[in-house]
Amino acid sequence: MSATPSSPLLRSEQPVYIIGHKNPDADAICSALAYAAFKQASGQKGFVPARCGNSNARIDSILNRFGATLPEFVGDVTPRVKDIMHADPFKVGVDDTCARALELLDLHDVRALPVVGRDGRLEGYVSIFGLGDYFIPKPKRATSMRKVTSSINAIIRSIGGTEVIAHDPETVDELYVRVAAMELESFGKSATVEGIPTNKSIIVVGDRNDVHIRAIEMGVRLIIVTGGHRMKNEVLELAKRQKVSVAYADTDSATTAWAVRASTLVGGLIQHDAPRFSPQDKIAVVRRRIVQSSALICLVVDEDSHLLGVFSKSDILKPVQTRLVLVDHNELSQAVDGAAEVEIAEVVDHHRLGNPHTAQPILFLNRPLGSTCSIVADMFRTAGLQPSPQIAGLMMCGIISDTLLLQSPTTTPLDADLLQWLSRLADADPRSLADMIFNAGSVLATVTPAVAVRGDCKIYKEGERRFSVSQVEELGFNNFWKCSDALLEALERYRLENGLNFSCLLVTDIDTQSSLLLVRGEAEVVQSITYPQKRPPDIFDLPGIVSRKKQLLPYITSLLGSSADNA
């Protein structure tokens, strides 16, 4: 059987996830793949590209074009019991002896062991302190020092003895051990004085033939002959006729008597105060539950109460092993669920600062470039490393997508320079890639309004207000007008579901480099928008506006600032 290790089990090394924002766009996916490749090329191991949202037609077309695989989906990194528990712990069964439990406790230097039943389900646990109470009971309970709940076979195993005669060897009973160290007359009287039934007595004795005979005549349950001595043959025959069990032990009487007590089955010493948890329980919830618990161990079970693992209070305090590198975002409202509860090791981004609190200094790389892929491409080039044609092509697509083929106001000369450098490495034409990306299917024609609103969506906080801004890029507005009412309804549902003050959807026409803005929510915000209304009261015409990050978001935050000033 197994026990809880004294030190944490050597779990497999946790990967560091390089992960973009929720509802990822092409830049988030491509930069995660590219940055993981950069880490590998730099000799840094253990970095894995990941995503916390679904793909879309444009992302799929990019990955298919360069034979790349969609990053691993990681939807929630909230620390859970499964992240800290010791799986497959050492344990004992209800039919194991105290001797076995003590052996495991000592061997593995632990203080408690889970106990499982005959059906494999968890029964509770035994602890070093509980066993101590058993072996050293209070002085007023003298008979407790003699009490043994066990079977003949378990007793013989515990003392390392040899079976000679065994009647009902598997029957578990409440027995009492006595060492026959007195004169024969005193031996007989002591049984009567203590009130211990003779058929419940275990007699530990050396080569005392007279005691052997008297014990058999009294009808004791078991006689253990110690010190390597043996019972005379004629006395053995008497024991057989009287159905008295006999065993031999090579140890002295005192040692043997202690070993007999250690043969008590742990099933009678089980403690039930240990809290039980599921592997999926959140650490934050667990911490609140166990703060008042005095149990030495916390138990992890499945739905059928089968033991899966154990952990202790000290395990809760250990640093969570999950680490993240955030790419293409730095705000927790946009990050994978649970990001606030794990270690953020790095940030590589090109958006406004809304960075989370960190416990220690980290690499925080935030540059005013057109895409995160531009930042990663420049890291490759500055380090003198050459990305593979596949990675170069992916970074090209991230730049093209985020800068609208260098037409977005977020574009910098460095973006253009890097795009040309990558073009040579990937042997790909930027214009051809742009045609492929932006013709990869109209979002509004291929998904429901609810999906369109939730697709490329980011949630922000400005002062006391929380709001969302989604963006859809189209070739013309024909498909938009066919579903404009449904989009407004979906936008309102999304706002209410997420408890937002208002929600926006920016529909951008790549051909004309202009957008339409849909807004649902606080009337004060909607009425403060100064752009012309395309269709009153909540669709606005935004000519020349194509960037959520550099154009729309600063405009919205300025509106909110003005609103606060006028309040």
PDB file of C-alpha atoms in Angstrom, residues 71-301:
ATOM      1  CA  PRO A  71      -2.014  26.453 -30.482  1.00  0.00           C
ATOM      2  CA  GLU A  72      -3.191  24.375 -27.541  1.00  0.00           C
ATOM      3  CA  PHE A  73      -6.448  25.547 -25.969  1.00  0.00           C
ATOM      4  CA  VAL A  74      -6.089  26.686 -22.347  1.00  0.00           C
ATOM      5  CA  GLY A  75      -9.413  28.089 -21.195  1.00  0.00           C
ATOM      6  CA  ASP A  76      -8.764  28.440 -17.471  1.00  0.00           C
ATOM      7  CA  VAL A  77      -5.552  28.548 -15.433  1.00  0.00           C
ATOM      8  CA  THR A  78      -7.230  29.059 -12.060  1.00  0.00           C
ATOM      9  CA  PRO A  79      -5.170  27.063  -9.523  1.00  0.00           C
ATOM     10  CA  ARG A  80      -7.063  23.943  -8.518  1.00  0.00           C
ATOM     11  CA  VAL A  81      -6.577  21.034  -6.151  1.00  0.00           C
ATOM     12  CA  LYS A  82      -5.228  18.843  -8.955  1.00  0.00           C
ATOM     13  CA  ASP A  83      -2.312  21.283  -9.308  1.00  0.00           C
ATOM     14  CA  ILE A  84      -1.070  20.817  -5.737  1.00  0.00           C
ATOM     15  CA  MET A  85      -2.218  17.346  -4.698  1.00  0.00           C
ATOM     16  CA  HIS A  86       0.122  14.367  -4.409  1.00  0.00           C
ATOM     17  CA  ALA A  87      -1.398  11.804  -6.753  1.00  0.00           C
ATOM     18  CA  ASP A  88      -1.319   8.080  -5.977  1.00  0.00           C
ATOM     19  CA  PRO A  89      -0.419   8.611  -2.309  1.00  0.00           C
ATOM     20  CA  PHE A  90       0.804   5.979   0.091  1.00  0.00           C
ATOM     21  CA  LYS A  91      -2.159   4.471   1.933  1.00  0.00           C
ATOM     22  CA  VAL A  92      -3.345   1.596   4.093  1.00  0.00           C
ATOM     23  CA  GLY A  93      -6.456  -0.576   3.991  1.00  0.00           C
ATOM     24  CA  VAL A  94      -8.930  -1.212   6.767  1.00  0.00           C
ATOM     25  CA  ASP A  95      -7.449  -4.712   7.180  1.00  0.00           C
ATOM     26  CA  ASP A  96      -3.875  -3.478   7.517  1.00  0.00           C
ATOM     27  CA  THR A  97      -2.355  -3.466  10.990  1.00  0.00           C
ATOM     28  CA  CYS A  98      -1.066  -0.603  13.085  1.00  0.00           C
ATOM     29  CA  ALA A  99       2.366  -2.137  12.598  1.00  0.00           C
ATOM     30  CA  ARG A 100       2.027  -1.670   8.846  1.00  0.00           C
ATOM     31  CA  ALA A 101       0.816   1.903   9.297  1.00  0.00           C
ATOM     32  CA  LEU A 102       3.698   2.729  11.634  1.00  0.00           C
ATOM     33  CA  GLU A 103       6.144   1.196   9.176  1.00  0.00           C
ATOM     34  CA  LEU A 104       4.896   3.438   6.355  1.00  0.00           C
ATOM     35  CA  LEU A 105       4.747   6.544   8.537  1.00  0.00           C
ATOM     36  CA  ASP A 106       8.364   6.021   9.560  1.00  0.00           C
ATOM     37  CA  LEU A 107       9.613   4.966   6.139  1.00  0.00           C
ATOM     38  CA  HIS A 108       8.169   7.987   4.362  1.00  0.00           C
ATOM     39  CA  ASP A 109       8.412  10.488   7.219  1.00  0.00           C
ATOM     40  CA  VAL A 110       4.743  11.503   7.149  1.00  0.00           C
ATOM     41  CA  ARG A 111       2.192  12.146   9.856  1.00  0.00           C
ATOM     42  CA  ALA A 112      -0.974  10.687   8.340  1.00  0.00           C
ATOM     43  CA  LEU A 113      -2.118   7.986   5.917  1.00  0.00           C
ATOM     44  CA  PRO A 114      -5.415   7.665   4.037  1.00  0.00           C
ATOM     45  CA  VAL A 115      -7.387   4.484   4.777  1.00  0.00           C
ATOM     46  CA  VAL A 116      -9.379   2.766   2.034  1.00  0.00           C
ATOM     47  CA  GLY A 117     -12.079   0.157   2.500  1.00  0.00           C
ATOM     48  CA  ARG A 118     -12.363  -3.295   0.974  1.00  0.00           C
ATOM     49  CA  ASP A 119     -14.388  -1.767  -1.899  1.00  0.00           C
ATOM     50  CA  GLY A 120     -11.605   0.686  -2.676  1.00  0.00           C
ATOM     51  CA  ARG A 121     -13.490   3.713  -1.381  1.00  0.00           C
ATOM     52  CA  LEU A 122     -11.951   6.158   1.039  1.00  0.00           C
ATOM     53  CA  GLU A 123     -12.836   5.593   4.690  1.00  0.00           C
ATOM     54  CA  GLY A 124     -10.753   8.303   6.394  1.00  0.00           C
ATOM     55  CA  TYR A 125      -7.197   8.456   7.689  1.00  0.00           C
ATOM     56  CA  VAL A 126      -4.926   7.355  10.529  1.00  0.00           C
ATOM     57  CA  SER A 127      -2.349   9.667  12.049  1.00  0.00           C
ATOM     58  CA  ILE A 128       0.779   9.323  14.106  1.00  0.00           C
ATOM     59  CA  PHE A 129      -1.055  11.088  16.926  1.00  0.00           C
ATOM     60  CA  GLY A 130      -4.037   8.767  16.778  1.00  0.00           C
ATOM     61  CA  LEU A 131      -1.747   5.771  16.908  1.00  0.00           C
ATOM     62  CA  GLY A 132       0.079   7.378  19.820  1.00  0.00           C
ATOM     63  CA  ASP A 133      -3.177   7.654  21.764  1.00  0.00           C
ATOM     64  CA  TYR A 134      -3.808   3.982  21.076  1.00  0.00           C
ATOM     65  CA  PHE A 135      -0.399   2.751  22.204  1.00  0.00           C
ATOM     66  CA  ILE A 136      -0.171   5.081  25.199  1.00  0.00           C
ATOM     67  CA  PRO A 137      -3.707   5.351  26.608  1.00  0.00           C
ATOM     68  CA  LYS A 138      -4.600   7.303  29.739  1.00  0.00           C
ATOM     69  CA  PRO A 139      -3.456   5.556  32.998  1.00  0.00           C
ATOM     70  CA  LYS A 140      -7.001   5.107  34.276  1.00  0.00           C
ATOM     71  CA  ARG A 141      -7.818   2.866  31.321  1.00  0.00           C
ATOM     72  CA  ALA A 142      -5.568  -0.030  32.289  1.00  0.00           C
ATOM     73  CA  THR A 143      -7.342  -2.586  30.156  1.00  0.00           C
ATOM     74  CA  SER A 144      -6.833  -0.325  27.154  1.00  0.00           C
ATOM     75  CA  MET A 145      -3.143  -1.126  27.368  1.00  0.00           C
ATOM     76  CA  ARG A 146      -4.048  -4.763  26.727  1.00  0.00           C
ATOM     77  CA  LYS A 147      -6.778  -4.328  24.117  1.00  0.00           C
ATOM     78  CA  VAL A 148      -6.179  -5.682  20.605  1.00  0.00           C
ATOM     79  CA  THR A 149      -8.742  -5.657  17.791  1.00  0.00           C
ATOM     80  CA  SER A 150      -7.397  -8.115  15.284  1.00  0.00           C
ATOM     81  CA  SER A 151      -7.391 -11.658  13.925  1.00  0.00           C
ATOM     82  CA  ILE A 152      -5.098 -14.601  14.670  1.00  0.00           C
ATOM     83  CA  ASN A 153      -3.465 -14.370  11.272  1.00  0.00           C
ATOM     84  CA  ALA A 154      -2.897 -10.600  11.577  1.00  0.00           C
ATOM     85  CA  ILE A 155      -1.338 -11.074  15.008  1.00  0.00           C
ATOM     86  CA  ILE A 156       1.047 -13.756  13.737  1.00  0.00           C
ATOM     87  CA  ARG A 157       2.066 -11.495  10.828  1.00  0.00           C
ATOM     88  CA  SER A 158       2.646  -8.569  13.164  1.00  0.00           C
ATOM     89  CA  ILE A 159       4.944 -10.500  15.528  1.00  0.00           C
ATOM     90  CA  GLY A 160       6.788 -12.176  12.675  1.00  0.00           C
ATOM     91  CA  GLY A 161       5.774 -15.480  14.235  1.00  0.00           C
ATOM     92  CA  THR A 162       5.041 -19.001  13.113  1.00  0.00           C
ATOM     93  CA  GLU A 163       1.551 -20.457  13.111  1.00  0.00           C
ATOM     94  CA  VAL A 164       1.244 -23.809  14.886  1.00  0.00           C
ATOM     95  CA  ILE A 165      -2.460 -24.164  15.586  1.00  0.00           C
ATOM     96  CA  ALA A 166      -4.994 -21.614  14.265  1.00  0.00           C
ATOM     97  CA  HIS A 167      -8.721 -21.753  14.938  1.00  0.00           C
ATOM     98  CA  ASP A 168     -10.885 -19.193  13.033  1.00  0.00           C
ATOM     99  CA  PRO A 169      -7.704 -17.418  11.980  1.00  0.00           C
ATOM    100  CA  GLU A 170      -9.424 -14.663   9.944  1.00  0.00           C
ATOM    101  CA  THR A 171     -12.101 -13.737  12.470  1.00  0.00           C
ATOM    102  CA  VAL A 172     -11.549 -10.210  13.791  1.00  0.00           C
ATOM    103  CA  ASP A 173     -12.294  -9.915  17.493  1.00  0.00           C
ATOM    104  CA  GLU A 174     -11.677  -7.688  20.481  1.00  0.00           C
ATOM    105  CA  LEU A 175      -8.915  -9.460  22.404  1.00  0.00           C
ATOM    106  CA  TYR A 176      -6.665  -8.691  25.385  1.00  0.00           C
ATOM    107  CA  VAL A 177      -2.973  -9.490  25.625  1.00  0.00           C
ATOM    108  CA  ARG A 178      -1.356 -10.660  28.892  1.00  0.00           C
ATOM    109  CA  VAL A 179       2.255 -11.520  29.663  1.00  0.00           C
ATOM    110  CA  ALA A 180       2.517 -14.585  31.935  1.00  0.00           C
ATOM    111  CA  ALA A 181       5.449 -13.527  34.059  1.00  0.00           C
ATOM    112  CA  MET A 182       4.041 -14.455  37.466  1.00  0.00           C
ATOM    113  CA  GLU A 183       3.731 -17.694  39.436  1.00  0.00           C
ATOM    114  CA  LEU A 184       1.138 -20.166  38.236  1.00  0.00           C
ATOM    115  CA  GLU A 185      -1.251 -19.433  41.108  1.00  0.00           C
ATOM    116  CA  SER A 186      -1.041 -15.685  40.533  1.00  0.00           C
ATOM    117  CA  PHE A 187      -1.530 -16.172  36.782  1.00  0.00           C
ATOM    118  CA  GLY A 188      -4.874 -17.857  37.345  1.00  0.00           C
ATOM    119  CA  LYS A 189      -6.092 -15.246  39.820  1.00  0.00           C
ATOM    120  CA  SER A 190      -5.138 -12.230  37.711  1.00  0.00           C
ATOM    121  CA  ALA A 191      -7.509 -13.270  34.947  1.00  0.00           C
ATOM    122  CA  THR A 192     -10.400 -13.297  37.402  1.00  0.00           C
ATOM    123  CA  VAL A 193      -9.457  -9.967  39.030  1.00  0.00           C
ATOM    124  CA  GLU A 194      -9.149  -8.069  35.736  1.00  0.00           C
ATOM    125  CA  GLY A 195     -12.465  -9.416  34.489  1.00  0.00           C
ATOM    126  CA  ILE A 196     -11.082 -10.289  31.067  1.00  0.00           C
ATOM    127  CA  PRO A 197     -12.951 -13.238  29.482  1.00  0.00           C
ATOM    128  CA  THR A 198     -10.541 -16.106  29.058  1.00  0.00           C
ATOM    129  CA  ASN A 199     -11.748 -16.821  25.519  1.00  0.00           C
ATOM    130  CA  LYS A 200     -10.699 -13.259  24.642  1.00  0.00           C
ATOM    131  CA  SER A 201      -7.222 -13.596  26.124  1.00  0.00           C
ATOM    132  CA  ILE A 202      -3.885 -13.752  24.319  1.00  0.00           C
ATOM    133  CA  ILE A 203      -1.178 -15.208  26.549  1.00  0.00           C
ATOM    134  CA  VAL A 204       2.429 -14.267  25.840  1.00  0.00           C
ATOM    135  CA  VAL A 205       4.722 -16.685  27.659  1.00  0.00           C
ATOM    136  CA  GLY A 206       8.171 -18.278  27.465  1.00  0.00           C
ATOM    137  CA  ASP A 207       9.083 -21.925  28.191  1.00  0.00           C
ATOM    138  CA  ARG A 208       6.597 -22.250  31.074  1.00  0.00           C
ATOM    139  CA  ASN A 209       4.999 -25.664  30.538  1.00  0.00           C
ATOM    140  CA  ASP A 210       2.737 -25.251  33.586  1.00  0.00           C
ATOM    141  CA  VAL A 211       1.401 -21.934  32.267  1.00  0.00           C
ATOM    142  CA  HIS A 212       0.869 -23.485  28.840  1.00  0.00           C
ATOM    143  CA  ILE A 213      -1.327 -26.193  30.360  1.00  0.00           C
ATOM    144  CA  ARG A 214      -3.235 -23.800  32.664  1.00  0.00           C
ATOM    145  CA  ALA A 215      -3.927 -21.390  29.768  1.00  0.00           C
ATOM    146  CA  ILE A 216      -5.256 -24.247  27.621  1.00  0.00           C
ATOM    147  CA  GLU A 217      -7.470 -25.445  30.480  1.00  0.00           C
ATOM    148  CA  MET A 218      -8.792 -21.896  30.881  1.00  0.00           C
ATOM    149  CA  GLY A 219      -9.690 -21.849  27.158  1.00  0.00           C
ATOM    150  CA  VAL A 220      -7.730 -18.765  26.087  1.00  0.00           C
ATOM    151  CA  ARG A 221      -7.927 -17.572  22.464  1.00  0.00           C
ATOM    152  CA  LEU A 222      -4.198 -17.699  21.654  1.00  0.00           C
ATOM    153  CA  ILE A 223      -0.943 -18.723  23.305  1.00  0.00           C
ATOM    154  CA  ILE A 224       2.265 -17.194  21.928  1.00  0.00           C
ATOM    155  CA  VAL A 225       5.424 -18.997  23.036  1.00  0.00           C
ATOM    156  CA  THR A 226       8.340 -16.524  22.906  1.00  0.00           C
ATOM    157  CA  GLY A 227      12.130 -16.531  22.921  1.00  0.00           C
ATOM    158  CA  GLY A 228      12.386 -19.255  20.285  1.00  0.00           C
ATOM    159  CA  HIS A 229      11.005 -21.845  22.712  1.00  0.00           C
ATOM    160  CA  ARG A 230       8.526 -24.548  21.733  1.00  0.00           C
ATOM    161  CA  MET A 231       5.506 -26.128  23.395  1.00  0.00           C
ATOM    162  CA  LYS A 232       5.769 -29.816  24.312  1.00  0.00           C
ATOM    163  CA  ASN A 233       4.078 -32.166  21.883  1.00  0.00           C
ATOM    164  CA  GLU A 234       1.636 -33.572  24.424  1.00  0.00           C
ATOM    165  CA  VAL A 235       0.628 -30.028  25.415  1.00  0.00           C
ATOM    166  CA  LEU A 236       0.130 -29.154  21.750  1.00  0.00           C
ATOM    167  CA  GLU A 237      -2.230 -32.109  21.434  1.00  0.00           C
ATOM    168  CA  LEU A 238      -4.165 -30.771  24.421  1.00  0.00           C
ATOM    169  CA  ALA A 239      -4.387 -27.352  22.757  1.00  0.00           C
ATOM    170  CA  LYS A 240      -5.759 -28.928  19.582  1.00  0.00           C
ATOM    171  CA  ARG A 241      -8.445 -30.771  21.516  1.00  0.00           C
ATOM    172  CA  GLN A 242      -9.405 -27.610  23.427  1.00  0.00           C
ATOM    173  CA  LYS A 243      -9.325 -25.504  20.196  1.00  0.00           C
ATOM    174  CA  VAL A 244      -6.742 -23.106  21.580  1.00  0.00           C
ATOM    175  CA  SER A 245      -4.574 -21.436  18.944  1.00  0.00           C
ATOM    176  CA  VAL A 246      -0.792 -21.553  19.326  1.00  0.00           C
ATOM    177  CA  ALA A 247       2.012 -19.576  17.703  1.00  0.00           C
ATOM    178  CA  TYR A 248       5.767 -19.291  18.155  1.00  0.00           C
ATOM    179  CA  ALA A 249       7.844 -16.091  18.259  1.00  0.00           C
ATOM    180  CA  ASP A 250      11.617 -15.726  18.340  1.00  0.00           C
ATOM    181  CA  THR A 251      11.474 -12.363  20.164  1.00  0.00           C
ATOM    182  CA  ASP A 252      11.297 -11.941  23.945  1.00  0.00           C
ATOM    183  CA  SER A 253       7.964 -11.625  25.740  1.00  0.00           C
ATOM    184  CA  ALA A 254       8.008  -7.814  26.140  1.00  0.00           C
ATOM    185  CA  THR A 255       8.782  -7.216  22.459  1.00  0.00           C
ATOM    186  CA  THR A 256       6.244  -9.787  21.406  1.00  0.00           C
ATOM    187  CA  ALA A 257       3.529  -8.248  23.600  1.00  0.00           C
ATOM    188  CA  TRP A 258       4.120  -4.826  21.999  1.00  0.00           C
ATOM    189  CA  ALA A 259       3.986  -6.379  18.527  1.00  0.00           C
ATOM    190  CA  VAL A 260       0.683  -8.050  19.419  1.00  0.00           C
ATOM    191  CA  ARG A 261      -0.798  -4.650  20.273  1.00  0.00           C
ATOM    192  CA  ALA A 262       0.543  -3.318  16.987  1.00  0.00           C
ATOM    193  CA  SER A 263      -1.494  -5.985  15.179  1.00  0.00           C
ATOM    194  CA  THR A 264      -4.703  -4.036  15.833  1.00  0.00           C
ATOM    195  CA  LEU A 265      -6.362  -3.310  12.488  1.00  0.00           C
ATOM    196  CA  VAL A 266      -6.386   0.339  11.511  1.00  0.00           C
ATOM    197  CA  GLY A 267     -10.057   0.091  10.595  1.00  0.00           C
ATOM    198  CA  GLY A 268     -10.903   0.707  14.238  1.00  0.00           C
ATOM    199  CA  LEU A 269      -8.694   3.780  14.548  1.00  0.00           C
ATOM    200  CA  ILE A 270      -9.898   5.735  11.518  1.00  0.00           C
ATOM    201  CA  GLN A 271     -10.299   9.491  11.907  1.00  0.00           C
ATOM    202  CA  HIS A 272     -13.061  11.146   9.866  1.00  0.00           C
ATOM    203  CA  ASP A 273     -12.381  14.858  10.341  1.00  0.00           C
ATOM    204  CA  ALA A 274     -10.246  15.330   7.221  1.00  0.00           C
ATOM    205  CA  PRO A 275     -11.917  17.562   4.602  1.00  0.00           C
ATOM    206  CA  ARG A 276     -12.517  16.031   1.192  1.00  0.00           C
ATOM    207  CA  PHE A 277     -12.159  17.794  -2.126  1.00  0.00           C
ATOM    208  CA  SER A 278     -12.547  17.257  -5.838  1.00  0.00           C
ATOM    209  CA  PRO A 279      -9.496  17.673  -8.107  1.00  0.00           C
ATOM    210  CA  GLN A 280     -11.328  20.557  -9.803  1.00  0.00           C
ATOM    211  CA  ASP A 281     -11.980  22.555  -6.632  1.00  0.00           C
ATOM    212  CA  LYS A 282     -10.395  25.996  -6.725  1.00  0.00           C
ATOM    213  CA  ILE A 283      -7.517  26.640  -4.350  1.00  0.00           C
ATOM    214  CA  ALA A 284      -9.073  29.921  -3.241  1.00  0.00           C
ATOM    215  CA  VAL A 285     -12.187  28.051  -2.082  1.00  0.00           C
ATOM    216  CA  VAL A 286     -10.147  25.271  -0.481  1.00  0.00           C
ATOM    217  CA  ARG A 287      -8.079  27.781   1.477  1.00  0.00           C
ATOM    218  CA  ARG A 288     -11.192  29.192   3.130  1.00  0.00           C
ATOM    219  CA  ARG A 289     -12.530  25.743   3.977  1.00  0.00           C
ATOM    220  CA  ILE A 290      -9.450  24.341   5.668  1.00  0.00           C
ATOM    221  CA  VAL A 291      -8.362  27.385   7.646  1.00  0.00           C
ATOM    222  CA  GLN A 292     -10.188  26.119  10.753  1.00  0.00           C
ATOM    223  CA  SER A 293      -9.529  22.418  10.179  1.00  0.00           C
ATOM    224  CA  SER A 294      -7.250  20.605  12.627  1.00  0.00           C
ATOM    225  CA  ALA A 295      -6.854  17.562  10.352  1.00  0.00           C
ATOM    226  CA  LEU A 296      -3.308  16.630   9.383  1.00  0.00           C
ATOM    227  CA  ILE A 297      -4.274  15.775   5.830  1.00  0.00           C
ATOM    228  CA  CYS A 298      -6.711  16.836   3.105  1.00  0.00           C
ATOM    229  CA  LEU A 299      -8.138  14.101   0.903  1.00  0.00           C
ATOM    230  CA  VAL A 300      -8.956  14.250  -2.804  1.00  0.00           C
ATOM    231  CA  VAL A 301     -11.624  11.890  -4.133  1.00  0.00           C
TER     232      VAL A 301
END
